[in-house]
PDB file of C-alpha atoms in Angstrom:
ATOM      1  CA  ASP N 419      23.688 -13.340  -7.489  1.00 42.00           C
ATOM      2  CA  VAL N 420      20.697 -14.936  -9.179  1.00 43.00           C
ATOM      3  CA  LEU N 421      22.522 -18.187  -9.927  1.00 43.00           C
ATOM      4  CA  TYR N 422      22.812 -20.719  -7.161  1.00 44.00           C
ATOM      5  CA  ASN N 423      26.357 -22.133  -7.030  1.00 47.00           C
ATOM      6  CA  ALA N 424      26.948 -24.441  -4.144  1.00 44.00           C
ATOM      7  CA  SER N 425      30.722 -24.520  -4.748  1.00 44.00           C
ATOM      8  CA  THR N 426      31.022 -20.979  -3.736  1.00 46.00           C
ATOM      9  CA  LEU N 427      29.070 -21.234  -0.414  1.00 44.00           C
ATOM     10  CA  ALA N 428      32.103 -21.826   1.691  1.00 48.00           C
ATOM     11  CA  ASP N 429      33.842 -18.469   0.428  1.00 56.00           C
ATOM     12  CA  GLU N 430      30.788 -16.333   0.937  1.00 57.00           C
ATOM     13  CA  PRO N 431      29.803 -14.418   4.130  1.00 60.00           C
ATOM     14  CA  TRP N 432      26.796 -16.075   5.823  1.00 52.00           C
ATOM     15  CA  LEU N 433      24.379 -13.274   4.912  1.00 52.00           C
ATOM     16  CA  LEU N 434      25.167 -13.880   1.157  1.00 54.00           C
ATOM     17  CA  THR N 435      24.911 -17.590   1.327  1.00 61.00           C
ATOM     18  CA  ARG N 436      21.752 -19.363   0.024  1.00 58.00           C
ATOM     19  CA  ASP N 437      19.420 -21.830   1.546  1.00 54.00           C
ATOM     20  CA  GLU N 438      18.519 -25.199  -0.198  1.00 59.00           C
ATOM     21  CA  GLU N 439      16.191 -23.452  -2.514  1.00 58.00           C
ATOM     22  CA  GLY N 440      18.717 -20.792  -3.619  1.00 66.00           C
ATOM     23  CA  ILE N 441      17.398 -17.890  -1.906  1.00 80.00           C
ATOM     24  CA  PRO N 442      19.968 -15.810  -0.287  1.00 84.00           C
ATOM     25  CA  MET N 443      19.940 -15.593   3.568  1.00 87.00           C
ATOM     26  CA  LEU N 444      19.968 -11.745   3.693  1.00 89.00           C
ATOM     27  CA  ALA N 445      16.729 -11.704   1.481  1.00 90.00           C
ATOM     28  CA  LEU N 446      15.082 -14.198   3.900  1.00 91.00           C
ATOM     29  CA  ILE N 447      16.052 -11.933   6.868  1.00 93.00           C
ATOM     30  CA  PHE N 448      14.291  -9.018   5.243  1.00 95.00           C
ATOM     31  CA  LEU N 449      11.133 -11.159   4.610  1.00 95.00           C
ATOM     32  CA  VAL N 450      11.217 -12.308   8.297  1.00 95.00           C
ATOM     33  CA  PHE N 451      11.451  -8.574   9.220  1.00 97.00           C
ATOM     34  CA  GLY N 452       8.513  -7.771   7.194  1.00 97.00           C
ATOM     35  CA  PHE N 453       6.370 -10.654   8.601  1.00 97.00           C
ATOM     36  CA  ILE N 454       7.294  -9.652  12.173  1.00 98.00           C
ATOM     37  CA  VAL N 455       6.578  -5.884  11.811  1.00 98.00           C
ATOM     38  CA  MET N 456       3.340  -6.448   9.830  1.00 98.00           C
ATOM     39  CA  SER N 457       2.229  -9.045  12.340  1.00 98.00           C
ATOM     40  CA  ILE N 458       2.804  -6.688  15.295  1.00 98.00           C
ATOM     41  CA  ALA N 459       0.894  -3.920  13.293  1.00 97.00           C
ATOM     42  CA  ALA N 460      -1.989  -6.270  12.573  1.00 97.00           C
ATOM     43  CA  VAL N 461      -2.347  -7.045  16.325  1.00 97.00           C
ATOM     44  CA  PHE N 462      -2.139  -3.377  17.277  1.00 94.00           C
ATOM     45  CA  THR N 463      -4.694  -2.220  14.724  1.00 94.00           C
ATOM     46  CA  LEU N 464      -7.038  -4.987  15.803  1.00 94.00           C
ATOM     47  CA  VAL N 465      -6.752  -4.105  19.444  1.00 91.00           C
ATOM     48  CA  LEU N 466      -7.670  -0.462  18.510  1.00 86.00           C
ATOM     49  CA  ALA N 467     -10.519  -1.548  16.377  1.00 86.00           C
ATOM     50  CA  VAL N 468     -11.995  -3.641  19.106  1.00 86.00           C
ATOM     51  CA  ARG N 469     -11.527  -1.022  21.820  1.00 82.00           C
ATOM     52  CA  TYR N 470     -13.030   1.760  19.611  1.00 75.00           C
ATOM     53  CA  ASP N 471     -15.611   3.627  21.594  1.00 70.00           C
ATOM     54  CA  GLY N 472     -15.591   7.078  19.924  1.00 64.00           C
ATOM     55  CA  GLU N 473     -14.357   8.924  22.870  1.00 64.00           C
ATOM     56  CA  ILE N 474     -10.985   9.682  21.361  1.00 60.00           C
ATOM     57  CA  ASP N 475     -11.509   9.279  17.689  1.00 61.00           C
ATOM     58  CA  GLN N 476     -14.795  11.045  17.072  1.00 61.00           C
ATOM     59  CA  ARG N 477     -14.639  11.139  13.225  1.00 64.00           C
ATOM     60  CA  PRO N 478     -17.933   9.847  11.583  1.00 63.00           C
ATOM     61  CA  MET N 479     -15.921   7.423   9.436  1.00 67.00           C
ATOM     62  CA  GLY N 480     -13.381   6.547  12.266  1.00 69.00           C
ATOM     63  CA  PRO N 481     -13.997   2.910  12.710  1.00 80.00           C
ATOM     64  CA  ILE N 482     -13.517   2.154   8.969  1.00 88.00           C
ATOM     65  CA  TYR N 483      -9.811   3.287   8.939  1.00 89.00           C
ATOM     66  CA  TYR N 484      -8.939   0.799  11.827  1.00 90.00           C
ATOM     67  CA  TYR N 485     -10.279  -2.113   9.995  1.00 92.00           C
ATOM     68  CA  ILE N 486      -8.963  -1.147   6.666  1.00 95.00           C
ATOM     69  CA  MET N 487      -5.454  -0.865   8.106  1.00 95.00           C
ATOM     70  CA  PHE N 488      -5.998  -4.187  10.161  1.00 96.00           C
ATOM     71  CA  PHE N 489      -6.779  -5.946   6.891  1.00 97.00           C
ATOM     72  CA  VAL N 490      -3.773  -4.383   5.142  1.00 98.00           C
ATOM     73  CA  ALA N 491      -1.303  -5.423   7.910  1.00 98.00           C
ATOM     74  CA  SER N 492      -2.820  -8.849   8.298  1.00 98.00           C
ATOM     75  CA  ILE N 493      -2.563  -9.651   4.478  1.00 98.00           C
ATOM     76  CA  SER N 494       0.947  -8.207   4.372  1.00 98.00           C
ATOM     77  CA  ALA N 495       1.992 -10.390   7.250  1.00 97.00           C
ATOM     78  CA  LEU N 496       0.578 -13.596   5.537  1.00 97.00           C
ATOM     79  CA  VAL N 497       2.268 -12.736   2.455  1.00 96.00           C
ATOM     80  CA  TYR N 498       5.672 -12.263   4.055  1.00 96.00           C
ATOM     81  CA  TYR N 499       5.275 -15.486   5.784  1.00 95.00           C
ATOM     82  CA  SER N 500       4.470 -17.297   2.475  1.00 94.00           C
ATOM     83  CA  MET N 501       7.428 -15.754   0.965  1.00 93.00           C
ATOM     84  CA  TRP N 502       9.828 -16.536   3.740  1.00 91.00           C
ATOM     85  CA  SER N 503       8.646 -20.122   4.093  1.00 89.00           C
ATOM     86  CA  GLU N 504       8.911 -20.427   0.233  1.00 84.00           C
ATOM     87  CA  THR N 505       5.235 -21.691  -0.068  1.00 84.00           C
ATOM     88  CA  SER N 506       4.923 -20.301  -3.438  1.00 78.00           C
ATOM     89  CA  VAL N 507       8.201 -19.650  -5.266  1.00 84.00           C
ATOM     90  CA  VAL N 508       8.432 -19.518  -8.971  1.00 85.00           C
ATOM     91  CA  ARG N 509      11.891 -19.926 -10.768  1.00 84.00           C
ATOM     92  CA  ILE N 510      12.060 -18.693 -14.374  1.00 81.00           C
ATOM     93  CA  LYS N 511      15.147 -19.448 -16.481  1.00 78.00           C
ATOM     94  CA  GLU N 512      16.003 -16.628 -18.984  1.00 74.00           C
ATOM     95  CA  ASP N 513      19.345 -16.106 -20.814  1.00 69.00           C
ATOM     96  CA  GLY N 514      20.968 -18.773 -18.763  1.00 71.00           C
ATOM     97  CA  GLN N 515      20.044 -17.401 -15.535  1.00 75.00           C
ATOM     98  CA  THR N 516      17.332 -18.577 -12.868  1.00 77.00           C
ATOM     99  CA  HIS N 517      15.142 -15.712 -11.563  1.00 81.00           C
ATOM    100  CA  ILE N 518      13.420 -16.106  -8.311  1.00 86.00           C
ATOM    101  CA  LEU N 519       9.835 -14.676  -8.288  1.00 89.00           C
ATOM    102  CA  PHE N 520       7.117 -14.601  -5.593  1.00 92.00           C
ATOM    103  CA  PRO N 521       3.486 -14.642  -7.000  1.00 93.00           C
ATOM    104  CA  ALA N 522       2.208 -13.792  -3.452  1.00 94.00           C
ATOM    105  CA  ARG N 523       3.908 -10.386  -3.729  1.00 94.00           C
ATOM    106  CA  TYR N 524       1.463  -9.241  -6.486  1.00 96.00           C
ATOM    107  CA  LEU N 525      -1.421 -10.705  -4.528  1.00 95.00           C
ATOM    108  CA  ASP N 526      -0.345  -8.411  -1.644  1.00 96.00           C
ATOM    109  CA  TRP N 527      -0.288  -5.244  -3.881  1.00 96.00           C
ATOM    110  CA  ALA N 528      -3.624  -6.204  -5.726  1.00 97.00           C
ATOM    111  CA  ILE N 529      -5.334  -6.130  -2.287  1.00 97.00           C
ATOM    112  CA  THR N 530      -3.532  -3.802   0.238  1.00 97.00           C
ATOM    113  CA  SER N 531      -2.949  -0.882  -2.249  1.00 97.00           C
ATOM    114  CA  PRO N 532      -6.555  -0.449  -3.192  1.00 97.00           C
ATOM    115  CA  LEU N 533      -7.557  -0.695   0.406  1.00 97.00           C
ATOM    116  CA  MET N 534      -5.087   2.121   1.191  1.00 97.00           C
ATOM    117  CA  LEU N 535      -6.278   4.127  -1.707  1.00 97.00           C
ATOM    118  CA  ILE N 536      -9.912   3.729  -0.385  1.00 96.00           C
ATOM    119  CA  ALA N 537      -8.774   5.054   3.010  1.00 94.00           C
ATOM    120  CA  LEU N 538      -7.279   8.119   1.238  1.00 93.00           C
ATOM    121  CA  SER N 539     -10.372   8.587  -0.673  1.00 92.00           C
ATOM    122  CA  LEU N 540     -12.578   8.274   2.362  1.00 90.00           C
ATOM    123  CA  LEU N 541     -10.464  10.773   4.279  1.00 89.00           C
ATOM    124  CA  GLY N 542     -10.573  13.224   1.356  1.00 89.00           C
ATOM    125  CA  ASP N 543     -14.271  12.639   0.775  1.00 88.00           C
ATOM    126  CA  ALA N 544     -13.612  11.914  -2.883  1.00 90.00           C
ATOM    127  CA  PRO N 545     -16.647  11.111  -5.162  1.00 92.00           C
ATOM    128  CA  LEU N 546     -17.488   7.515  -6.078  1.00 93.00           C
ATOM    129  CA  PRO N 547     -16.372   7.938  -9.666  1.00 94.00           C
ATOM    130  CA  ALA N 548     -12.952   9.237  -8.708  1.00 94.00           C
ATOM    131  CA  ILE N 549     -12.567   6.187  -6.119  1.00 95.00           C
ATOM    132  CA  VAL N 550     -13.391   3.826  -8.876  1.00 96.00           C
ATOM    133  CA  GLY N 551     -11.007   5.410 -11.326  1.00 97.00           C
ATOM    134  CA  ILE N 552      -8.090   5.599  -8.737  1.00 97.00           C
ATOM    135  CA  VAL N 553      -8.662   1.851  -7.411  1.00 97.00           C
ATOM    136  CA  GLY N 554      -9.059   0.685 -11.183  1.00 97.00           C
ATOM    137  CA  CYS N 555      -5.829   2.262 -12.430  1.00 98.00           C
ATOM    138  CA  ASP N 556      -3.945   0.748  -9.449  1.00 97.00           C
ATOM    139  CA  MET N 557      -5.289  -2.850 -10.125  1.00 97.00           C
ATOM    140  CA  LEU N 558      -4.494  -2.373 -13.791  1.00 98.00           C
ATOM    141  CA  ASN N 559      -0.979  -1.346 -12.872  1.00 97.00           C
ATOM    142  CA  VAL N 560      -0.478  -4.323 -10.692  1.00 97.00           C
ATOM    143  CA  SER N 561      -1.839  -6.619 -13.264  1.00 96.00           C
ATOM    144  CA  CYS N 562       0.438  -5.445 -15.891  1.00 96.00           C
ATOM    145  CA  LEU N 563       3.576  -6.027 -13.668  1.00 95.00           C
ATOM    146  CA  PHE N 564       2.207  -9.414 -12.813  1.00 95.00           C
ATOM    147  CA  PHE N 565       1.691 -10.503 -16.481  1.00 93.00           C
ATOM    148  CA  GLY N 566       5.121  -8.965 -17.439  1.00 92.00           C
ATOM    149  CA  ALA N 567       6.817 -10.971 -14.687  1.00 90.00           C
ATOM    150  CA  PHE N 568       5.222 -14.413 -15.174  1.00 88.00           C
ATOM    151  CA  TYR N 569       3.741 -14.620 -18.755  1.00 83.00           C
ATOM    152  CA  GLY N 570       5.237 -11.816 -20.953  1.00 70.00           C
ATOM    153  CA  TYR N 571       8.922 -12.918 -21.166  1.00 74.00           C
ATOM    154  CA  GLU N 572       9.473 -11.560 -24.546  1.00 81.00           C
ATOM    155  CA  HIS N 573       7.142  -8.515 -24.051  1.00 89.00           C
ATOM    156  CA  LYS N 574       7.739  -7.846 -20.329  1.00 90.00           C
ATOM    157  CA  PHE N 575       8.948  -4.291 -21.104  1.00 92.00           C
ATOM    158  CA  PHE N 576       5.688  -3.665 -22.902  1.00 95.00           C
ATOM    159  CA  TRP N 577       3.808  -4.750 -19.773  1.00 95.00           C
ATOM    160  CA  TRP N 578       6.044  -2.632 -17.525  1.00 96.00           C
ATOM    161  CA  VAL N 579       5.578   0.615 -19.743  1.00 96.00           C
ATOM    162  CA  THR N 580       1.836  -0.107 -19.766  1.00 97.00           C
ATOM    163  CA  GLY N 581       1.673  -0.517 -15.963  1.00 97.00           C
ATOM    164  CA  LEU N 582       3.762   2.626 -15.566  1.00 97.00           C
ATOM    165  CA  ILE N 583       1.141   4.549 -17.656  1.00 98.00           C
ATOM    166  CA  PHE N 584      -1.606   3.361 -15.320  1.00 98.00           C
ATOM    167  CA  PHE N 585       0.502   4.293 -12.333  1.00 98.00           C
ATOM    168  CA  ALA N 586       1.016   7.827 -13.609  1.00 98.00           C
ATOM    169  CA  VAL N 587      -2.722   8.160 -14.379  1.00 98.00           C
ATOM    170  CA  LEU N 588      -3.296   6.905 -10.856  1.00 97.00           C
ATOM    171  CA  LEU N 589      -1.029   9.617  -9.380  1.00 97.00           C
ATOM    172  CA  PHE N 590      -2.739  12.297 -11.545  1.00 96.00           C
ATOM    173  CA  MET N 591      -6.069  11.433 -10.216  1.00 96.00           C
ATOM    174  CA  LEU N 592      -4.697  11.025  -6.652  1.00 95.00           C
ATOM    175  CA  PHE N 593      -3.250  14.458  -6.707  1.00 94.00           C
ATOM    176  CA  GLN N 594      -6.269  16.025  -8.444  1.00 93.00           C
ATOM    177  CA  GLU N 595      -8.528  14.788  -5.766  1.00 92.00           C
ATOM    178  CA  LEU N 596      -6.103  16.000  -2.999  1.00 90.00           C
ATOM    179  CA  SER N 597      -6.337  19.510  -4.588  1.00 90.00           C
ATOM    180  CA  LYS N 598     -10.123  19.332  -4.795  1.00 89.00           C
ATOM    181  CA  ALA N 599     -10.307  18.200  -1.220  1.00 87.00           C
ATOM    182  CA  SER N 600      -8.589  21.362   0.027  1.00 81.00           C
ATOM    183  CA  GLU N 601      -9.941  23.826  -2.541  1.00 82.00           C
ATOM    184  CA  LEU N 602     -13.622  22.838  -2.424  1.00 79.00           C
ATOM    185  CA  GLY N 603     -13.606  22.620   1.384  1.00 78.00           C
ATOM    186  CA  ARG N 604     -14.674  18.888   1.410  1.00 81.00           C
ATOM    187  CA  VAL N 605     -12.493  18.304   4.569  1.00 81.00           C
ATOM    188  CA  SER N 606     -11.097  20.390   7.369  1.00 79.00           C
ATOM    189  CA  GLU N 607      -7.737  22.083   6.982  1.00 82.00           C
ATOM    190  CA  TYR N 608      -6.334  19.433   9.489  1.00 80.00           C
ATOM    191  CA  ASP N 609      -7.619  16.497   7.503  1.00 82.00           C
ATOM    192  CA  ALA N 610      -6.378  18.164   4.295  1.00 86.00           C
ATOM    193  CA  ASN N 611      -2.846  18.366   5.794  1.00 88.00           C
ATOM    194  CA  THR N 612      -2.960  14.703   6.829  1.00 88.00           C
ATOM    195  CA  LEU N 613      -4.405  13.822   3.496  1.00 90.00           C
ATOM    196  CA  ARG N 614      -1.489  15.567   1.727  1.00 92.00           C
ATOM    197  CA  TRP N 615       1.307  13.832   3.808  1.00 93.00           C
ATOM    198  CA  LEU N 616      -0.395  10.344   3.296  1.00 95.00           C
ATOM    199  CA  THR N 617      -0.644  11.053  -0.389  1.00 95.00           C
ATOM    200  CA  TYR N 618       3.096  12.099  -0.739  1.00 96.00           C
ATOM    201  CA  ILE N 619       4.155   8.956   1.267  1.00 96.00           C
ATOM    202  CA  PHE N 620       2.035   6.618  -0.741  1.00 97.00           C
ATOM    203  CA  ALA N 621       3.337   8.071  -4.085  1.00 96.00           C
ATOM    204  CA  ALA N 622       6.956   7.940  -3.061  1.00 97.00           C
ATOM    205  CA  CYS N 623       6.970   4.508  -1.773  1.00 96.00           C
ATOM    206  CA  TRP N 624       4.761   3.001  -4.261  1.00 96.00           C
ATOM    207  CA  ALA N 625       7.053   4.515  -7.019  1.00 96.00           C
ATOM    208  CA  VAL N 626       9.750   2.201  -5.726  1.00 96.00           C
ATOM    209  CA  PHE N 627       8.068  -0.906  -6.957  1.00 96.00           C
ATOM    210  CA  PRO N 628       8.126  -0.287 -10.698  1.00 96.00           C
ATOM    211  CA  VAL N 629      11.632   0.765 -10.478  1.00 96.00           C
ATOM    212  CA  VAL N 630      12.820  -2.230  -8.593  1.00 96.00           C
ATOM    213  CA  TRP N 631      10.766  -4.325 -11.045  1.00 95.00           C
ATOM    214  CA  LEU N 632      12.741  -2.911 -13.861  1.00 94.00           C
ATOM    215  CA  VAL N 633      16.269  -3.471 -12.421  1.00 93.00           C
ATOM    216  CA  GLY N 634      15.506  -6.578 -10.491  1.00 91.00           C
ATOM    217  CA  GLN N 635      14.818 -10.204 -11.377  1.00 87.00           C
ATOM    218  CA  THR N 636      11.767  -9.514 -13.370  1.00 88.00           C
ATOM    219  CA  GLY N 637      13.424  -6.909 -15.691  1.00 87.00           C
ATOM    220  CA  THR N 638      17.116  -6.269 -16.507  1.00 87.00           C
ATOM    221  CA  SER N 639      18.582  -8.103 -13.441  1.00 85.00           C
ATOM    222  CA  THR N 640      21.100  -5.400 -13.009  1.00 89.00           C
ATOM    223  CA  THR N 641      20.737  -5.426  -9.302  1.00 89.00           C
ATOM    224  CA  SER N 642      21.230  -8.134  -6.788  1.00 88.00           C
ATOM    225  CA  PHE N 643      18.165 -10.209  -5.371  1.00 90.00           C
ATOM    226  CA  ASN N 644      19.135  -8.923  -1.890  1.00 91.00           C
ATOM    227  CA  VAL N 645      18.899  -5.296  -2.918  1.00 92.00           C
ATOM    228  CA  GLU N 646      15.601  -5.930  -4.680  1.00 93.00           C
ATOM    229  CA  MET N 647      14.221  -7.685  -1.571  1.00 94.00           C
ATOM    230  CA  ALA N 648      15.581  -4.721   0.662  1.00 95.00           C
ATOM    231  CA  PHE N 649      14.013  -1.983  -1.291  1.00 96.00           C
ATOM    232  CA  GLU N 650      10.644  -3.788  -1.626  1.00 96.00           C
ATOM    233  CA  VAL N 651      10.340  -4.647   2.005  1.00 97.00           C
ATOM    234  CA  LEU N 652      11.338  -1.292   3.392  1.00 97.00           C
ATOM    235  CA  ALA N 653       9.172   0.733   0.980  1.00 97.00           C
ATOM    236  CA  ASP N 654       6.247  -1.625   1.792  1.00 97.00           C
ATOM    237  CA  VAL N 655       6.694  -1.355   5.553  1.00 98.00           C
ATOM    238  CA  VAL N 656       7.292   2.383   5.512  1.00 97.00           C
ATOM    239  CA  VAL N 657       4.097   3.165   3.802  1.00 97.00           C
ATOM    240  CA  LYS N 658       1.899   0.882   5.671  1.00 97.00           C
ATOM    241  CA  LEU N 659       3.279   1.874   9.105  1.00 97.00           C
ATOM    242  CA  SER N 660       2.830   5.526   8.031  1.00 96.00           C
ATOM    243  CA  PHE N 661      -0.697   4.907   7.357  1.00 95.00           C
ATOM    244  CA  ILE N 662      -1.241   3.252  10.675  1.00 94.00           C
ATOM    245  CA  LEU N 663       0.617   5.774  12.690  1.00 92.00           C
ATOM    246  CA  ILE N 664      -0.870   8.901  10.936  1.00 90.00           C
ATOM    247  CA  LEU N 665      -4.377   7.759  10.015  1.00 87.00           C
ATOM    248  CA  ILE N 666      -5.395   5.778  13.140  1.00 85.00           C
ATOM    249  CA  VAL N 667      -2.990   6.960  15.875  1.00 79.00           C
ATOM    250  CA  ARG N 668      -1.787  10.599  15.195  1.00 75.00           C
ATOM    251  CA  LEU N 669      -5.041  11.874  13.590  1.00 67.00           C
ATOM    252  CA  PRO N 670      -7.564  10.904  16.307  1.00 65.00           C
ATOM    253  CA  ALA N 671      -5.168  12.026  19.117  1.00 59.00           C
ATOM    254  CA  ASP N 672      -4.118  15.438  17.681  1.00 59.00           C
ATOM    255  CA  GLY N 673      -7.175  16.065  15.769  1.00 53.00           C
ATOM    256  CA  ALA N 674      -9.909  15.177  18.253  1.00 49.00           C
ATOM    257  CA  SER N 675     -10.801  18.689  18.797  1.00 47.00           C
ATOM    258  CA  GLN N 676     -11.828  18.912  15.117  1.00 53.00           C
ATOM    259  CA  TYR N 677     -14.731  16.531  15.633  1.00 52.00           C
ATOM    260  CA  SER N 678     -15.564  17.176  19.206  1.00 45.00           C
ATOM    261  CA  ILE N 679     -18.441  19.540  18.712  1.00 40.00           C
ATOM    262  CA  LYS N 680     -21.906  17.947  18.191  1.00 39.00           C
ATOM    263  CA  ARG N 681     -23.997  19.992  15.818  1.00 37.00           C
ATOM    264  CA  ASP N 682     -27.690  19.947  14.694  1.00 38.00           C
ATOM    265  CA  MET N 683     -28.447  18.650  11.371  1.00 36.00           C
ATOM    266  CA  ASN N 684     -29.692  22.022  10.313  1.00 40.00           C
ATOM    267  CA  ASP N 685     -26.111  23.328  10.777  1.00 45.00           C
ATOM    268  CA  ILE N 686     -24.423  20.775   8.708  1.00 39.00           C
ATOM    269  CA  PRO N 687     -24.158  21.134   5.000  1.00 41.00           C
ATOM    270  CA  ASP N 688     -25.258  18.122   2.923  1.00 42.00           C
ATOM    271  CA  TYR N 689     -22.752  15.757   1.452  1.00 36.00           C
ATOM    272  CA  GLY N 690     -23.005  14.030  -1.788  1.00 37.00           C
ATOM    273  CA  SER N 691     -22.159  14.169  -5.487  1.00 37.00           C
ATOM    274  CA  ALA N 692     -24.977  16.720  -6.059  1.00 35.00           C
ATOM    275  CA  THR N 693     -23.390  19.317  -3.700  1.00 42.00           C
ATOM    276  CA  LYS N 694     -20.504  21.577  -4.676  1.00 41.00           C
ATOM    277  CA  SER N 695     -18.146  19.416  -2.421  1.00 46.00           C
ATOM    278  CA  GLY N 696     -18.700  16.414  -4.584  1.00 50.00           C
ATOM    279  CA  GLY N 697     -18.284  14.007  -1.582  1.00 54.00           C
ATOM    280  CA  TRP N 698     -19.163  10.378  -1.723  1.00 49.00           C
ATOM    281  CA  ARG N 699     -21.264  10.361   1.460  1.00 49.00           C
ATOM    282  CA  GLY N 700     -24.864  10.293   1.278  1.00 46.00           C
ATOM    283  CA  ASN N 701     -26.948  12.803   3.280  1.00 38.00           C
ATOM    284  CA  LEU N 702     -26.523  12.290   6.966  1.00 37.00           C
ATOM    285  CA  THR N 703     -29.688  11.326   8.693  1.00 36.00           C
ATOM    286  CA  SER N 704     -28.570  11.758  12.304  1.00 39.00           C
ATOM    287  CA  SER N 705     -26.335  13.983  14.338  1.00 37.00           C
ATOM    288  CA  THR N 706     -22.666  13.774  13.579  1.00 38.00           C
ATOM    289  CA  PHE N 707     -19.376  15.523  14.171  1.00 36.00           C
ATOM    290  CA  VAL N 708     -17.629  17.941  12.180  1.00 35.00           C
TER     291      VAL N 708
END
């Protein structure tokens, strides 16, 4: 369904028809769905961030998660709107077929996935070198997929394989930090369980994108544009809503008791790369919560 043939419009169901630009209506519906969901999520997280007072969410780094997810949801909503309104659409002809590509999708990945990885790293108290390595591999992965889609027509599978290698390294480092967070006692057991669930969800949903890239318009074109959009939108919405619901809704509500006891600085072990925990935080200089 990558070719626009006006003569067949009358014989197709409405959901499979195409607009004037040749984009299927069903794909546009998925994009509108993504825009609406992410817009609501952006407003929701902004309200929570503005109303934050530390009474319910008493984590030392609590406010950062709210703003990170607000930026993630806002960027995604704007990207979905640009895709739905066809503000930036690229059509590439290859082997007699016209492939429809959205550059904004890669902009979304290049910004929102590092933000979510930073949130995971903060939750797991990962050291700064690990954060740089994880985010760097993620950005290299997205860059390879972008170049393969738009500039590497004859070498696109080289870019895809290279991006897949960076993604594999990213997952290795991510699960390594997950293991260290639990074994070295960098975080509480409650936070470790939350970190584990978020890591699994991120890995599963983000693994959808290189697969869809391979079988979709950018790769072999063995699947329809509607199926490609459906998997991309659903995976994107699921991972981002999961982060919002678990990281800034469930965790503060269910885990408030984990942070409710004020302790003196003498009772709190130092944080930092010089300690056995290897955490990224500097030494705390005022009373905090644990």
